[in-house]
Coordinates of C-alpha atoms in Angstrom, one line a residue:
X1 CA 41.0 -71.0 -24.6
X2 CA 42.1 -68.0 -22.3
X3 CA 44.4 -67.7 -20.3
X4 CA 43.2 -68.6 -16.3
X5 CA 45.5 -65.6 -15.3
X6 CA 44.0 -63.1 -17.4
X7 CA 41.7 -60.3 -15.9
X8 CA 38.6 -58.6 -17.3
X9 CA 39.2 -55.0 -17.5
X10 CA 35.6 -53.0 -16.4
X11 CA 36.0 -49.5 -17.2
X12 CA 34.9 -46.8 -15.3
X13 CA 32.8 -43.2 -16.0
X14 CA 34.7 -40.8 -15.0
X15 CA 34.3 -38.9 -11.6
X16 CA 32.7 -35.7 -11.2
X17 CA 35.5 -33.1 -9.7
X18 CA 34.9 -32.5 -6.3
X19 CA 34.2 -28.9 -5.2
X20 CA 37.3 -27.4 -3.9
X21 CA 37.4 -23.5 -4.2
X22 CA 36.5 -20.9 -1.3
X23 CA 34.0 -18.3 -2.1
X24 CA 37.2 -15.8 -1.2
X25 CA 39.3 -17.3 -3.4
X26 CA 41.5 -15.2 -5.9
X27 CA 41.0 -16.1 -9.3
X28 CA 39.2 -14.3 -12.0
X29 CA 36.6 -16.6 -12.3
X30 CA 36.1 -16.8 -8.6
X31 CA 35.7 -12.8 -8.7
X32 CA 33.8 -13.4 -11.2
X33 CA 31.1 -15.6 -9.7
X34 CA 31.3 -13.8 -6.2
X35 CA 30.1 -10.4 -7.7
X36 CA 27.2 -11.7 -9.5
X37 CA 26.1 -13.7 -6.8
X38 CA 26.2 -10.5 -4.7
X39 CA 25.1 -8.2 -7.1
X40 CA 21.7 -10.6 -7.5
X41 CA 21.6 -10.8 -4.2
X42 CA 21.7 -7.3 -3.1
X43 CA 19.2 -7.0 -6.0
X44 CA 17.1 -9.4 -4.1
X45 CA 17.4 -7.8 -1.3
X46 CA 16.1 -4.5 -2.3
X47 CA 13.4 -6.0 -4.1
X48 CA 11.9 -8.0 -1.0
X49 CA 12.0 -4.1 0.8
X50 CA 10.3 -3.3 -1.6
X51 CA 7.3 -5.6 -1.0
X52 CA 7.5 -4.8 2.8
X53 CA 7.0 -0.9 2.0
X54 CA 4.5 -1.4 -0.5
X55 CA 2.4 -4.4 -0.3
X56 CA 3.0 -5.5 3.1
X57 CA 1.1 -1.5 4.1
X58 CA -1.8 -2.9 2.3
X59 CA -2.9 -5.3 5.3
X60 CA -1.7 -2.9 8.2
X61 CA -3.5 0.0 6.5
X62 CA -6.8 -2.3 7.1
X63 CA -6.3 -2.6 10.9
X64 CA -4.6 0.4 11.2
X65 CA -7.0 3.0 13.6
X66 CA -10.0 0.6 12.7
X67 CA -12.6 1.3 12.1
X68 CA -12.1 4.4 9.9
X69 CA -15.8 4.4 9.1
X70 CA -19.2 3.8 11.3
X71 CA -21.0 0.6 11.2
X72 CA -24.7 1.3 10.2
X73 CA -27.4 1.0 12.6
X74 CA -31.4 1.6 12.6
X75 CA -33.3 3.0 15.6
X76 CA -37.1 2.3 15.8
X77 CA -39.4 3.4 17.9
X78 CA -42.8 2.1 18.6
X79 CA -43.4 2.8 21.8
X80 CA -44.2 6.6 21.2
X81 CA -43.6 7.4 24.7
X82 CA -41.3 8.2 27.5
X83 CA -39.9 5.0 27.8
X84 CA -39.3 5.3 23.4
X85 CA -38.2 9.3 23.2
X86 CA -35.2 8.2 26.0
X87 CA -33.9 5.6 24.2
X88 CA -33.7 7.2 20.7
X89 CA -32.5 10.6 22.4
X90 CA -29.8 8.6 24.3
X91 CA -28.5 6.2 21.6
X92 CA -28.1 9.2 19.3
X93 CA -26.0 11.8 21.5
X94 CA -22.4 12.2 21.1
X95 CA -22.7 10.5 17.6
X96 CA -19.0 11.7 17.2
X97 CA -18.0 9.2 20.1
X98 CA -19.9 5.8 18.6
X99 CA -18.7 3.2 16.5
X100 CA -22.4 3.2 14.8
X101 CA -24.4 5.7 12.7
X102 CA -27.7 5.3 13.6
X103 CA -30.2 6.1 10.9
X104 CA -33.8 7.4 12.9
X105 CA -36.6 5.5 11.1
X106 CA -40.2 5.9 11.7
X107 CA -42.3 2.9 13.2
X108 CA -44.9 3.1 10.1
X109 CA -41.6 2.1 7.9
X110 CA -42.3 -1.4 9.2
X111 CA -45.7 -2.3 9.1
X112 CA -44.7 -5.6 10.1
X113 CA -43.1 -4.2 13.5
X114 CA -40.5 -5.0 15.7
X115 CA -39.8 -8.2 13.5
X116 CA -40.0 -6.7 10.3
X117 CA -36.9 -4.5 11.5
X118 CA -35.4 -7.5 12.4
X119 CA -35.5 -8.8 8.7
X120 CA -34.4 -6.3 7.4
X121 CA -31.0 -6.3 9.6
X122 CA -30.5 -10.4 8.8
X123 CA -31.1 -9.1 4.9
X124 CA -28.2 -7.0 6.1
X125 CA -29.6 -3.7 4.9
X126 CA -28.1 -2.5 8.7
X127 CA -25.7 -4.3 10.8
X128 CA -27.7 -3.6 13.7
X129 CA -31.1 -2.0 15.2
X130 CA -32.4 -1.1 18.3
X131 CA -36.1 -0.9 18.6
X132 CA -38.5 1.0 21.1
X133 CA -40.6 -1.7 22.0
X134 CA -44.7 -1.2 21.4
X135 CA -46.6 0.0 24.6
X136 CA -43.0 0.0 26.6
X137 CA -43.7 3.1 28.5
X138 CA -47.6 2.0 29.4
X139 CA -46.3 -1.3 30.9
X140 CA -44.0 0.7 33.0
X141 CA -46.8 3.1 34.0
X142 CA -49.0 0.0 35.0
X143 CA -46.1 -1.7 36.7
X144 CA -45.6 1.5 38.6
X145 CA -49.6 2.3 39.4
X146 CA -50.1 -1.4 40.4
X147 CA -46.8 -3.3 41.4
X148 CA -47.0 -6.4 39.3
X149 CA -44.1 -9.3 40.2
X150 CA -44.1 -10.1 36.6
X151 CA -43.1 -7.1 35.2
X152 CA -39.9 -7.5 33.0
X153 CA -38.1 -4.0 31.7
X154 CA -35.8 -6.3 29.3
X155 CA -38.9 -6.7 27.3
X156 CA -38.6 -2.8 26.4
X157 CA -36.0 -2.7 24.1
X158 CA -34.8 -5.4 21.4
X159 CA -31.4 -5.2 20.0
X160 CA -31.2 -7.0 16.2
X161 CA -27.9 -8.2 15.6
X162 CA -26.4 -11.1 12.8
X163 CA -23.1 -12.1 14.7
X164 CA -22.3 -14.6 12.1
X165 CA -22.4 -12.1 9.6
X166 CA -18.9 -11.7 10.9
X167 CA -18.2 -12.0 14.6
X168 CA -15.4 -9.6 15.1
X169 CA -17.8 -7.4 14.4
X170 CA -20.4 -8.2 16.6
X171 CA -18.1 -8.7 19.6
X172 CA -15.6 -5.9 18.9
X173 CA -17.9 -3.0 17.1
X174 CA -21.4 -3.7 17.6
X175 CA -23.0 -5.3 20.7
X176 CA -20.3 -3.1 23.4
X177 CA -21.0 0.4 21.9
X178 CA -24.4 -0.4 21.7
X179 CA -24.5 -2.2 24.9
X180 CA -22.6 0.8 26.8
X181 CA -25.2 3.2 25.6
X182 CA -28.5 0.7 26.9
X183 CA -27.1 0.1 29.8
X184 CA -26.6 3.7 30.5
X185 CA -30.1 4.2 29.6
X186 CA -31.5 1.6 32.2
X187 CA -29.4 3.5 35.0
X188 CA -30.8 6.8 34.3
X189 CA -34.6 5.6 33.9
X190 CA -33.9 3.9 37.3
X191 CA -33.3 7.3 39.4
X192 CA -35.8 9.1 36.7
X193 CA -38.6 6.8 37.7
X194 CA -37.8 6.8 41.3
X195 CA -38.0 10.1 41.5
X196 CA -41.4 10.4 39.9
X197 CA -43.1 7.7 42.1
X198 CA -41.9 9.6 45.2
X199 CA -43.1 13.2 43.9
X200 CA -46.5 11.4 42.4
X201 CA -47.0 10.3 46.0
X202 CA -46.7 6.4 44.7
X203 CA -46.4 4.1 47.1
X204 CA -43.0 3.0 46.5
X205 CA -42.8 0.7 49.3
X206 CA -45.2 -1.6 47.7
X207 CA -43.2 -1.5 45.0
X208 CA -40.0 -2.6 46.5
X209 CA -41.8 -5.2 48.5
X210 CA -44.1 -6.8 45.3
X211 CA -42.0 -5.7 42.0
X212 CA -38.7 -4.4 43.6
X213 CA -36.9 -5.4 39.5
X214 CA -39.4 -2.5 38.2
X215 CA -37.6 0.3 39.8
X216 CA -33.9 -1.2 39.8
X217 CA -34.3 -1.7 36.1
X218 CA -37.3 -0.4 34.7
X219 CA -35.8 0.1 30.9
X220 CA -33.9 -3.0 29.8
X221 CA -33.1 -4.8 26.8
X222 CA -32.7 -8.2 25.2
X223 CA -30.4 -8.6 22.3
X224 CA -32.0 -10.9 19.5
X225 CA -29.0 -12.3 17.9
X226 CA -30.3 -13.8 14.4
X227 CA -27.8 -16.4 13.4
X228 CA -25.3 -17.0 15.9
X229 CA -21.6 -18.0 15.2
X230 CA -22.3 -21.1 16.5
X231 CA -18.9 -23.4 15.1
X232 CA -16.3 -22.2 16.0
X233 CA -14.8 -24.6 13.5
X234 CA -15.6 -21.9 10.7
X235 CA -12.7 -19.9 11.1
X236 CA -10.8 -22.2 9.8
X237 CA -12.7 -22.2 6.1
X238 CA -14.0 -18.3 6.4
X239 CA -10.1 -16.9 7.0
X240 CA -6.8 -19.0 7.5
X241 CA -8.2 -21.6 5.0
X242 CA -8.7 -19.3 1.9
X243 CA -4.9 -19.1 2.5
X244 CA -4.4 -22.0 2.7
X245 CA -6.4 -22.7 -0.7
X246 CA -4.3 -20.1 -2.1
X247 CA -0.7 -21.8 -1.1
X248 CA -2.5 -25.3 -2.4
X249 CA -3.3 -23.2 -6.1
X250 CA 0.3 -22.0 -6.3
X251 CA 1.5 -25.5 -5.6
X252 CA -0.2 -27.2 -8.4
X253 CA 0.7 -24.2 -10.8
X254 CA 4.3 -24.3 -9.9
X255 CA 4.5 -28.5 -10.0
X256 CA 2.7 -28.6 -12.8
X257 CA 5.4 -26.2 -14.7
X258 CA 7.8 -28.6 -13.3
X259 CA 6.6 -31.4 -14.9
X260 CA 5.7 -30.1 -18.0
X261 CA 9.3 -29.0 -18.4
X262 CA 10.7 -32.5 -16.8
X263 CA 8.3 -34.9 -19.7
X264 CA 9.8 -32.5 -22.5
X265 CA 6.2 -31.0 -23.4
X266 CA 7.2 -27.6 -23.5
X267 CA 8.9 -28.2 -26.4
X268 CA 6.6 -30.8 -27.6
X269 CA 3.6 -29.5 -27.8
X270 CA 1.5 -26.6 -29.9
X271 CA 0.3 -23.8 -28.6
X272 CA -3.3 -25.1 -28.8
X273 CA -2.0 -28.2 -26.7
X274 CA -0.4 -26.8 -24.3
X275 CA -3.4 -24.3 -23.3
X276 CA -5.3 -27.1 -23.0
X277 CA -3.0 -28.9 -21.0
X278 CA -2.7 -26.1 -18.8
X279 CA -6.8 -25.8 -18.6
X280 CA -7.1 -29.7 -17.7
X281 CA -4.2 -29.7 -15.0
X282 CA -6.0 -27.1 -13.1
X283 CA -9.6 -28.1 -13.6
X284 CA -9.0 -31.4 -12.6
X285 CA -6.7 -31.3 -9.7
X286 CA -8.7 -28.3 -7.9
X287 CA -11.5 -30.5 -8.6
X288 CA -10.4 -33.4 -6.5
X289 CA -8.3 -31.5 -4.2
X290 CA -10.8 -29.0 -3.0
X291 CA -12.9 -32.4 -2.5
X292 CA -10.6 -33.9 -0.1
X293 CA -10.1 -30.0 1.5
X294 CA -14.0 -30.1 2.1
X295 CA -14.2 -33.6 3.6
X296 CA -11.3 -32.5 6.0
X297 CA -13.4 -29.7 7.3
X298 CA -16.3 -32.2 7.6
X299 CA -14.0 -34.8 9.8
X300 CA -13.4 -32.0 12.1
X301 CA -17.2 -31.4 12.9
X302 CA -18.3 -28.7 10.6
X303 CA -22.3 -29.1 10.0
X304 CA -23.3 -28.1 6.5
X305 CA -27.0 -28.3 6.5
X306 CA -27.9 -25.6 8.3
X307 CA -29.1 -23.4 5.1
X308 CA -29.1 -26.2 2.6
X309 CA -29.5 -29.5 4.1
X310 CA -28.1 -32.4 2.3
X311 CA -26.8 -30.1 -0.6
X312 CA -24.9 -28.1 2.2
X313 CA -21.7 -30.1 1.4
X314 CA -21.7 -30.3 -1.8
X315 CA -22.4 -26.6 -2.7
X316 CA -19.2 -26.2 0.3
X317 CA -17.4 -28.1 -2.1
X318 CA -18.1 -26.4 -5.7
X319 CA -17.3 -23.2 -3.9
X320 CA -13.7 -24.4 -3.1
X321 CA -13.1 -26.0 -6.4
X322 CA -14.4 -22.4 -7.7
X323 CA -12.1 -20.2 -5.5
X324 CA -8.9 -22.8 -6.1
X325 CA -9.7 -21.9 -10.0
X326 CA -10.2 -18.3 -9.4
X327 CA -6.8 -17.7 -7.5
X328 CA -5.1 -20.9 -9.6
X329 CA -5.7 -19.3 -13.3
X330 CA -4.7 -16.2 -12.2
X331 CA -1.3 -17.5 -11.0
X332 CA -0.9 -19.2 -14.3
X333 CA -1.5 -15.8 -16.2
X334 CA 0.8 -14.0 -14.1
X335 CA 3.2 -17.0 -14.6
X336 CA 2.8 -16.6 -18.4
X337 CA 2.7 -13.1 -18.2
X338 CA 5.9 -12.0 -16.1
X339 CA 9.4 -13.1 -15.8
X340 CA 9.9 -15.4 -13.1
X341 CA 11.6 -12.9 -10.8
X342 CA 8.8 -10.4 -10.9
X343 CA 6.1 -13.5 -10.3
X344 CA 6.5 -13.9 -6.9
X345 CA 5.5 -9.9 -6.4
X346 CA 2.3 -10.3 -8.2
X347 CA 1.5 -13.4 -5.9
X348 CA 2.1 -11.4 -2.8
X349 CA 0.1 -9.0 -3.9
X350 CA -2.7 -11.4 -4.8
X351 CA -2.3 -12.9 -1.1
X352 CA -2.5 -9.2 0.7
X353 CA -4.9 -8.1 -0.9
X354 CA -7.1 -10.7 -0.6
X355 CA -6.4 -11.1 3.1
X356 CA -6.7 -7.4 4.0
X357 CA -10.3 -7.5 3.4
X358 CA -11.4 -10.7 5.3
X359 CA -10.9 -10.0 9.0
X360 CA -13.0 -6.5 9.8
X361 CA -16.4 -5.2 7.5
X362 CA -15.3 -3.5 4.4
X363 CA -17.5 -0.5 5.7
X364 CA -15.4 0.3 8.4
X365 CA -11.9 0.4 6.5
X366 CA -10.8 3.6 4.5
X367 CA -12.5 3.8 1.6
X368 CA -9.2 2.2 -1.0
X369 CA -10.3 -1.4 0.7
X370 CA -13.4 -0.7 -1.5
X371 CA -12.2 -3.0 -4.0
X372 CA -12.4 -5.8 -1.5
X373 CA -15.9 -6.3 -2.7
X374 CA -14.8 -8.0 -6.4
X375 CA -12.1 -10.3 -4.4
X376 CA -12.2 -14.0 -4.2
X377 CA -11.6 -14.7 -0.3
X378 CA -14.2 -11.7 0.6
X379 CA -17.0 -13.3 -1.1
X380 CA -15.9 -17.0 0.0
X381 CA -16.1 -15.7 3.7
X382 CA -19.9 -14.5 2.6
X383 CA -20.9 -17.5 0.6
X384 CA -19.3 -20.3 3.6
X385 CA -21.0 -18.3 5.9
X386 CA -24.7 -18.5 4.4
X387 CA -23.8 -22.4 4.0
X388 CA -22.5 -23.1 7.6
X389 CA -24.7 -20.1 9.6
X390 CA -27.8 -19.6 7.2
X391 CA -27.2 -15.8 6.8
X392 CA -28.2 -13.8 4.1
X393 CA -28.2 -15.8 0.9
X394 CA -24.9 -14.8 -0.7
X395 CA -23.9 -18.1 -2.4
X396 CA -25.4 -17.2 -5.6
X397 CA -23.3 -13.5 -5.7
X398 CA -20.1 -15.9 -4.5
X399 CA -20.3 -18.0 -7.5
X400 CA -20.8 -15.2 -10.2
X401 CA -17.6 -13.5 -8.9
X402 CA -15.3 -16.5 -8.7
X403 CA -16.6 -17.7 -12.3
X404 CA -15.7 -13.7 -13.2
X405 CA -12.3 -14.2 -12.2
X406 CA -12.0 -17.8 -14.0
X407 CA -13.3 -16.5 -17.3
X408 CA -11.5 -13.2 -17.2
X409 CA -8.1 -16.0 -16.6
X410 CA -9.6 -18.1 -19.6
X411 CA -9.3 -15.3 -21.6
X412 CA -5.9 -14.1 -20.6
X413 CA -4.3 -17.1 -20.1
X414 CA -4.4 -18.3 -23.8
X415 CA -3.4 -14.9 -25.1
X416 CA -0.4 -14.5 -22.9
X417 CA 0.8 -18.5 -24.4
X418 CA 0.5 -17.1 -27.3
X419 CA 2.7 -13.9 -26.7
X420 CA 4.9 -15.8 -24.9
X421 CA 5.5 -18.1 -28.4
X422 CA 6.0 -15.1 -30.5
X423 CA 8.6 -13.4 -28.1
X424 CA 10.6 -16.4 -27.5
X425 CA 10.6 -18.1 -30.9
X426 CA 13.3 -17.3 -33.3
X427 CA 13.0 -15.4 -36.5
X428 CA 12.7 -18.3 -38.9
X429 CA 10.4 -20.1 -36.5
X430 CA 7.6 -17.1 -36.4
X431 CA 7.7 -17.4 -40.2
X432 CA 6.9 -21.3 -39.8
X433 CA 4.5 -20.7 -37.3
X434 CA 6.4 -23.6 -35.4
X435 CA 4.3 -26.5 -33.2
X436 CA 6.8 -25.6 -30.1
X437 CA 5.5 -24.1 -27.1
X438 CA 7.0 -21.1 -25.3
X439 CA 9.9 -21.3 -23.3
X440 CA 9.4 -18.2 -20.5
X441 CA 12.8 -16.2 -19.8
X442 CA 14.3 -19.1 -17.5
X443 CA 11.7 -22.2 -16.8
X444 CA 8.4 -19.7 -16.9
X445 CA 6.6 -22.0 -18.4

């Protein structure tokens, strides 16, 4: 029996020791510590400069002085006449001052007429056209001969625009240079037709009295815009949310190396494995996540059945789950491929260069923004835009350059895993060809 007075002894782990040195402290192992610290921060330092003075110029460059380059425009006439020859003469003076470069094209080009041209512009051959109107100068003449209260000069000229082909664009380049110009055109026919009537003897009293809009604006126009940017909505999936995609890629990358490295199958795991792995995380989490990314945009009121109808949201959604695996893979190459301190310079660089080329025409930026036509977010912007504004069909051109970035990744991705084992395993491990997965300078893995 035990003693009554005896006590149970419970032992205790021992205490971590509580920080208690100041970063200015004197020791040789505080020295120590506070010049690497500042050495890798000074080294940090310099290296973030150097993404502002050499990446950060890539998206300034592209709004820098824009546009660099004209817009390109057709001008049409089929009038043939007065009314015709004034418009195409005016439209093309000064071309040094426009925003546009008007290409002069000859009625019998479009057999179709005035709608043909129009066609042609929403197959985006030219962002814009202004066309002479057929007979436009003889409804002026018989408007002018025999005042006629009908008579409607905005019927003269037809302006063919596609603002959803990109709106800041059409608000900021095309429809005010172009407007500016017509309108100057309308003023001058105004005093030239006045004067005419009064030397031709016309009775320009009647006119006044009967058909008074036929001499205050005898040469109008109406602008025919073909698919309007009609949800507003869409900014949010053509330009800030192909960032945000990219920030959701980076996350599931970065996690995913996390957990890897947390479960132990880094070290667990053969090389074949762990590609696999790495395939399977991405494939199926962009999958489901750019699912719930698509019915977000659909709970805020985008319509996707404009081009498509019912398929509308579904083709949204494979485009997503396409461009998370475009820019998701190539984060994981660059991953495998780098040491973690130089990965988040490549990222940047993915980001800028992706974004530089979203926000203005490609046409109009200097000519190094060229390459914007191979990148992911460019031809998402395209490809949404057919789905939610039934442009030009561009989905088709969309998907073959996303699946050209995720095979050129599928490629690259296994043979910088494999690389990355032969660099990192010891000597007697690459003559056993060990079952051990790379372990990238620090946790790049």
């Amino acid at each position: 029996m035990s003693d009554s007075h005896s006590s149970h002894h419970v032992e205790k782990a021992p205490s971590q020791p509580q920080p208690h040195n100041s970063f200015f402290e004197g020791s040789q192992d505080a020295r120590t510590a506070r010049s690497t610290y500042l050495k890798m921060m000074v080294g940090i330092f310099f290296a973030t400069t150097f993404i502002i003075f050499t990446i950060f110029p890539l998206f300034w460059g592209s709004i820098y002085k824009t546009p660099a380059h004209n817009l390109k425009g057709y001008l049409v006439d089929f009038d043939g006449g007065l009314v015709g020859q004034g418009v195409m003469a005016a439209m093309t003076a000064q071309p040094e001052a426009q925003k546009i470069t008007w290409e002069v094209l000859p009625s019998s080009t479009f057999p179709g007429g005035p709608e043909e041209v129009g066609a042609r512009v929403f197959d985006e051959e030219a962002w814009i056209a202004v066309v002479a109107n057929p007979n436009a100068s003889a409804r002026l003449a018989s408007a002018i001969a025999n005042p006629d209260p009908s008579y409607d000069g905005s019927l003269a000229v037809t302006v063919f625009a596609v603002e959803a082909r990109l709106e800041s664009a059409y608000r900021g380049l095309l429809i005010p240079s172009t407007q500016a110009r017509l309108i100057g055109v309308g003023r001058a026919s105004s005093v030239q037709v006045m004067q005419s009537a009064v030397s031709s003897g016309v009775n320009v009293s009647a006119i006044v009295a009967a058909s008074p809009q036929t001499l205050a604006s005898p040469v109008g126009f109406t602008i025919r815009n073909l698919a309007p940017y009609d949800q507003q909505m869409a900014f949010g999936v053509t330009f800030i949310g192909l960032i945000f995609q990219m920030i959701l890629a980076i996350f599931i990358v970065m996690g995913s190396m996390g957990a890897r490295e947390k479960a132990g199958l880094t070290q667990r795991l053969q090389t074949g494995s762990m590609i696999m792995l790495r395939f399977a995380t991405l494939f199926l989490a962009y999958f489901f996540l750019s699912l719930l990314y698509s019915l977000l945009a659909m709970g805020f009121g985008l319509e996707f059945g404009k081009k498509f109808g019912h398929a509308g949201f579904v083709i949204f959604w494979m485009l997503n789950w396409s461009n998370m695996l475009a820019l998701g893979l190539a984060v994981e190459a660059v991953v495998l491929a780098l040491p973690l301190p130089l990965v988040p310079f490549l990222i940047m660089l993915l980001i800028i260069s992706n974004v530089a080329v979203v926000a203005n025409p490609i046409e109009v930026l200097p000519h190094i923004y060229r390459y914007g036509y191979a990148m992911p977010f460019y031809n998402m912007s395209k490809g949404i835009r057919t789905i939610l504004f039934a442009t030009h069909n561009q989905v088709g051109m969309t998907f073959g350059i996303l699946w050209a970035w995720i095979i050129l990744s599928c490629i690259t991705v296994p043979v910088f895993q494999i690389l990355n084992r032969r660099r990192n395993a010891s000597p007697s491990q690459k003559e056993n060809t060990p079952a051990q997965d790379d372990k990238l300078q620090t946790d790049n893995a």
